[in-house]
């Protein structure tokens, strides 16, 4: 990869040492954390950044006349620059801090959606979407008279692109899909979807929550109109996220939450609003969160991306192979392009039964509908057990999962 | 595995929990178990002894929603006692239902309100399953049983 620092870390297995929480034991079992799609664990660099912020530079940002505030503001705005570089946004003011992906999508639905959509317009989502990328659009359709359509998912867990093309028409105002599926691990062909959507005159919002920790993101290359993600799925703190939006779109959007920071001038008769990005950042932000997210991105950026991708691909391949050896286990989500997520069903056991019995062995997975109920309905299953991996997982984790499932199966 | 009962009468006749099997017996059994495997095998055994609710009763109005599994509940009043018909699509939850029923089923409503299921689950080291964050419907089910008992008390 061009421009890679010669000091980029290439030994991915050594990175596990940076994550203190993984040293825990649960009784006689070590912790086997396989729920990174729910939230990632944090390296000491991120924990230290949070600690350091509160110890040495905590102050409110943008407003005060003292040095402590200068330091806090510099760090906070520096984190915004870090995010801009991370996603290759054209302008720093195209990076809006939110609480997370959910809030980012709600912001677009309420601000862009309400001001732009008319009755008869169409919003295109998919059957594999997380509820955060379904419900805001449903509500928006109810409010505006627009119509919601959903792209079907194939039995392998990929978007039915023929169906996408059928649904896309001149009435489509927005295509809102996940870059990567949280339940299935499927990596969607978003570049070509964006190109097709733009040809039809539609905007595209990408839910990047599951993508940012695993794939390089270039919002300009993708030509994405909006891109949303969460800090806590990217080795950063909870309660912080990002909405990227093209400047021209954000400029035209009315403010969403109002109050302090997002104003320019307030009188009792009339208020004018601040410029980007502050127009969409009402109130005191999660300053420590933003700085923590910046530290997480810096941590990730210091890792050789090719080595990381190879490590995660190997985990996916080995994990898939091990699970396929288990009698009565059915993988759910077998797309050609995936991040290391393994959803499955074990015969004779409800996903919750499997999750509980794995938990007794120190193995943390998630069981249920994964906030993707329409996908479960489309696949006609009650839920799945999901093991999701990240840079700090290794072959031992997979072996323990395999053994744990064999033991679990002996109960059912 | 348990049989699906054709109707409520069959379920009530086939369900031993709260009648032949009381909570004290379950607590005694648990005392013998050293590790989680023994305990969970026992819970799954209990689930096999719990008859399956008639399909007709697994209706939307009888569902208590949990995040991860479904729980269905109906009840009958007979000779001054409350009898519950309970089921879930998850085996471990069915086993836990059997434990709850051993403490709360086939009793006068006033006795149900006096019983402490939290204590029972703590004694069995299963209290985590009653945690409000678990989302398996068990806690909601116990609350519903109490509510039914409270309503029954008010009516008499």
XYZ file of C-alpha atoms in Angstrom, chain A residues 111-359:
249
model
C -32.885 16.846 8.827
C -32.176 15.849 5.236
C -35.179 13.542 4.932
C -37.860 15.858 6.213
C -36.639 18.832 4.204
C -36.131 16.903 0.957
C -38.703 14.151 0.687
C -42.173 14.452 -0.767
C -45.113 12.072 -0.968
C -44.431 9.518 -3.692
C -40.637 9.572 -3.250
C -39.055 6.230 -2.458
C -36.428 5.131 0.022
C -34.586 1.923 -0.746
C -33.176 -0.149 2.137
C -32.451 -3.865 2.258
C -33.781 -6.868 4.173
C -30.440 -7.270 5.946
C -30.437 -3.834 7.578
C -29.997 -3.208 11.283
C -33.061 -1.634 12.874
C -31.146 1.661 13.114
C -31.163 1.764 9.307
C -34.821 0.782 9.014
C -36.924 2.458 11.677
C -35.815 6.083 11.071
C -36.773 5.637 7.402
C -40.091 4.009 8.267
C -40.987 6.936 10.475
C -39.826 9.392 7.840
C -42.062 7.703 5.281
C -45.005 7.928 7.645
C -44.303 11.634 8.162
C -43.766 12.565 4.519
C -45.851 10.078 2.543
C -42.727 8.617 0.949
C -42.587 4.877 0.323
C -40.140 2.360 1.772
C -38.861 -0.487 -0.411
C -36.487 -3.291 0.611
C -33.911 -5.090 -1.528
C -34.152 -8.833 -1.040
C -31.339 -10.941 0.366
C -30.245 -14.194 -1.311
C -30.075 -17.463 0.684
C -26.274 -16.983 0.817
C -26.761 -13.660 2.526
C -25.904 -11.331 -0.334
C -27.942 -8.460 -1.717
C -30.088 -9.528 -4.654
C -28.632 -7.028 -7.091
C -31.161 -7.880 -9.810
C -33.896 -6.944 -7.341
C -32.010 -3.740 -6.504
C -32.033 -2.754 -10.151
C -35.741 -3.526 -10.391
C -36.541 -1.345 -7.390
C -34.299 1.570 -8.361
C -36.244 4.154 -10.364
C -36.652 7.881 -10.896
C -38.730 8.153 -7.709
C -35.923 6.742 -5.555
C -34.622 9.613 -3.429
C -32.329 7.655 -1.140
C -30.626 4.279 -0.952
C -29.704 3.417 2.640
C -27.740 0.211 3.104
C -25.080 -1.316 5.302
C -21.535 -1.416 4.018
C -21.156 -4.678 5.965
C -23.937 -6.803 7.531
C -23.683 -7.180 11.316
C -25.509 -10.511 11.322
C -24.058 -12.123 8.209
C -20.654 -10.463 7.822
C -21.419 -9.827 4.151
C -19.418 -7.034 2.507
C -21.788 -5.298 0.085
C -20.616 -3.994 -3.339
C -21.288 -0.431 -2.266
C -19.196 1.359 -4.909
C -21.285 -0.017 -7.763
C -24.516 0.438 -5.800
C -23.640 4.107 -5.285
C -22.836 4.554 -8.973
C -26.184 3.021 -9.988
C -28.078 5.063 -7.410
C -26.485 8.295 -8.579
C -27.338 7.477 -12.189
C -30.963 7.211 -11.078
C -30.731 10.553 -9.278
C -30.782 9.087 -5.759
C -28.540 9.843 -2.776
C -26.832 7.089 -0.799
C -26.337 6.701 2.939
C -24.014 3.917 4.067
C -24.252 2.371 7.525
C -20.555 1.786 8.097
C -20.742 0.531 11.688
C -19.392 -2.946 10.883
C -17.043 -1.863 8.109
C -14.721 0.704 9.654
C -12.704 -1.720 11.799
C -12.081 -4.089 8.902
C -12.006 -2.234 5.566
C -10.291 0.943 4.353
C -12.872 3.698 3.945
C -12.588 6.364 1.263
C -15.797 8.372 1.114
C -14.605 10.390 -1.897
C -13.645 7.302 -3.897
C -16.984 5.741 -2.982
C -18.719 9.051 -3.704
C -20.921 8.333 -0.686
C -23.374 11.081 0.180
C -23.553 10.109 3.842
C -21.452 7.654 5.820
C -22.197 6.794 9.460
C -20.208 4.832 12.006
C -19.689 4.306 15.746
C -16.537 4.735 17.802
C -17.141 1.736 20.001
C -17.010 -0.683 17.067
C -13.644 0.760 16.069
C -11.699 0.131 19.309
C -12.886 3.512 20.600
C -15.204 4.560 23.437
C -18.977 4.188 23.494
C -21.167 7.253 23.121
C -19.285 8.753 20.165
C -19.796 8.338 16.450
C -19.463 10.133 13.162
C -21.727 11.289 10.399
C -19.820 12.131 7.228
C -21.880 14.138 4.737
C -20.990 15.938 1.529
C -20.611 19.658 2.203
C -23.284 20.649 -0.300
C -25.823 18.352 1.363
C -24.988 19.347 4.933
C -25.092 23.054 4.008
C -28.614 22.699 2.670
C -29.876 20.724 5.689
C -31.714 22.474 8.530
C -30.366 22.038 12.076
C -31.597 19.026 14.013
C -30.945 19.371 17.737
C -30.800 22.948 18.861
C -29.299 24.810 21.787
C -25.829 25.978 22.600
C -22.779 25.653 20.304
C -24.846 25.325 17.143
C -25.950 28.949 17.176
C -24.351 32.091 15.835
C -26.563 34.746 17.339
C -29.539 34.383 19.712
C -32.173 36.951 20.563
C -35.600 36.250 21.931
C -37.039 37.252 18.586
C -34.712 35.329 16.309
C -31.729 32.975 16.193
C -29.163 32.379 13.465
C -27.240 29.152 13.199
C -23.570 28.330 13.207
C -21.638 27.091 10.225
C -20.585 23.455 9.649
C -19.789 21.302 11.476
C -21.144 23.029 14.591
C -24.603 23.536 13.106
C -25.194 19.859 13.869
C -23.351 19.659 17.196
C -25.652 21.116 19.842
C -24.547 21.143 23.457
C -21.293 20.111 25.035
C -19.949 17.166 23.051
C -18.468 13.898 24.323
C -15.033 15.513 24.254
C -13.223 12.579 25.838
C -15.067 10.240 23.484
C -13.917 12.105 20.387
C -10.335 12.158 21.636
C -10.576 8.450 22.460
C -11.879 7.748 18.978
C -8.987 9.715 17.516
C -6.575 7.592 19.553
C -8.306 4.412 18.335
C -7.934 5.477 14.712
C -4.278 6.319 15.282
C -3.778 2.872 16.860
C -5.425 1.147 13.914
C -3.588 3.288 11.356
C -0.236 2.216 12.767
C -1.001 -1.378 11.813
C -0.039 -2.754 8.397
C -3.428 -3.009 6.649
C -2.395 -5.930 4.448
C -1.198 -7.901 7.465
C -4.404 -7.098 9.324
C -6.583 -8.142 6.424
C -4.624 -11.377 6.019
C -5.004 -12.103 9.744
C -8.759 -11.544 9.709
C -9.227 -13.495 6.468
C -7.339 -16.394 8.046
C -9.590 -16.242 11.122
C -12.661 -16.296 8.902
C -11.363 -19.211 6.851
C -10.246 -21.282 9.841
C -13.377 -20.486 11.841
C -15.594 -21.431 8.919
C -13.730 -24.710 8.440
C -13.925 -25.627 12.138
C -17.632 -24.903 12.371
C -18.385 -26.851 9.218
C -16.885 -29.928 10.899
C -19.592 -29.856 13.574
C -22.547 -32.158 12.937
C -25.860 -30.376 12.929
C -24.314 -26.917 12.569
C -25.571 -24.734 9.750
C -23.763 -21.539 8.794
C -25.979 -18.539 8.101
C -24.347 -16.041 5.770
C -21.972 -17.556 3.235
C -21.293 -14.577 0.965
C -18.176 -14.585 -1.168
C -16.873 -11.425 0.542
C -17.117 -11.300 4.320
C -15.556 -9.827 7.427
C -14.763 -12.408 10.133
C -18.316 -12.946 11.378
C -19.801 -16.424 11.751
C -23.536 -16.716 12.302
C -24.899 -20.208 12.704
C -27.601 -22.490 14.025
C -27.028 -25.680 15.971
C -29.648 -28.386 15.612
C -31.565 -29.253 18.744
C -30.798 -25.962 20.424
C -32.390 -22.551 20.319
C -29.705 -19.895 19.782
C -30.236 -18.759 23.338
C -29.523 -22.262 24.670
C -26.256 -22.357 22.701
C -25.271 -18.875 23.854
C -25.892 -19.750 27.504
C -23.903 -22.991 27.365
C -21.001 -21.289 25.563
C -21.101 -18.524 28.152
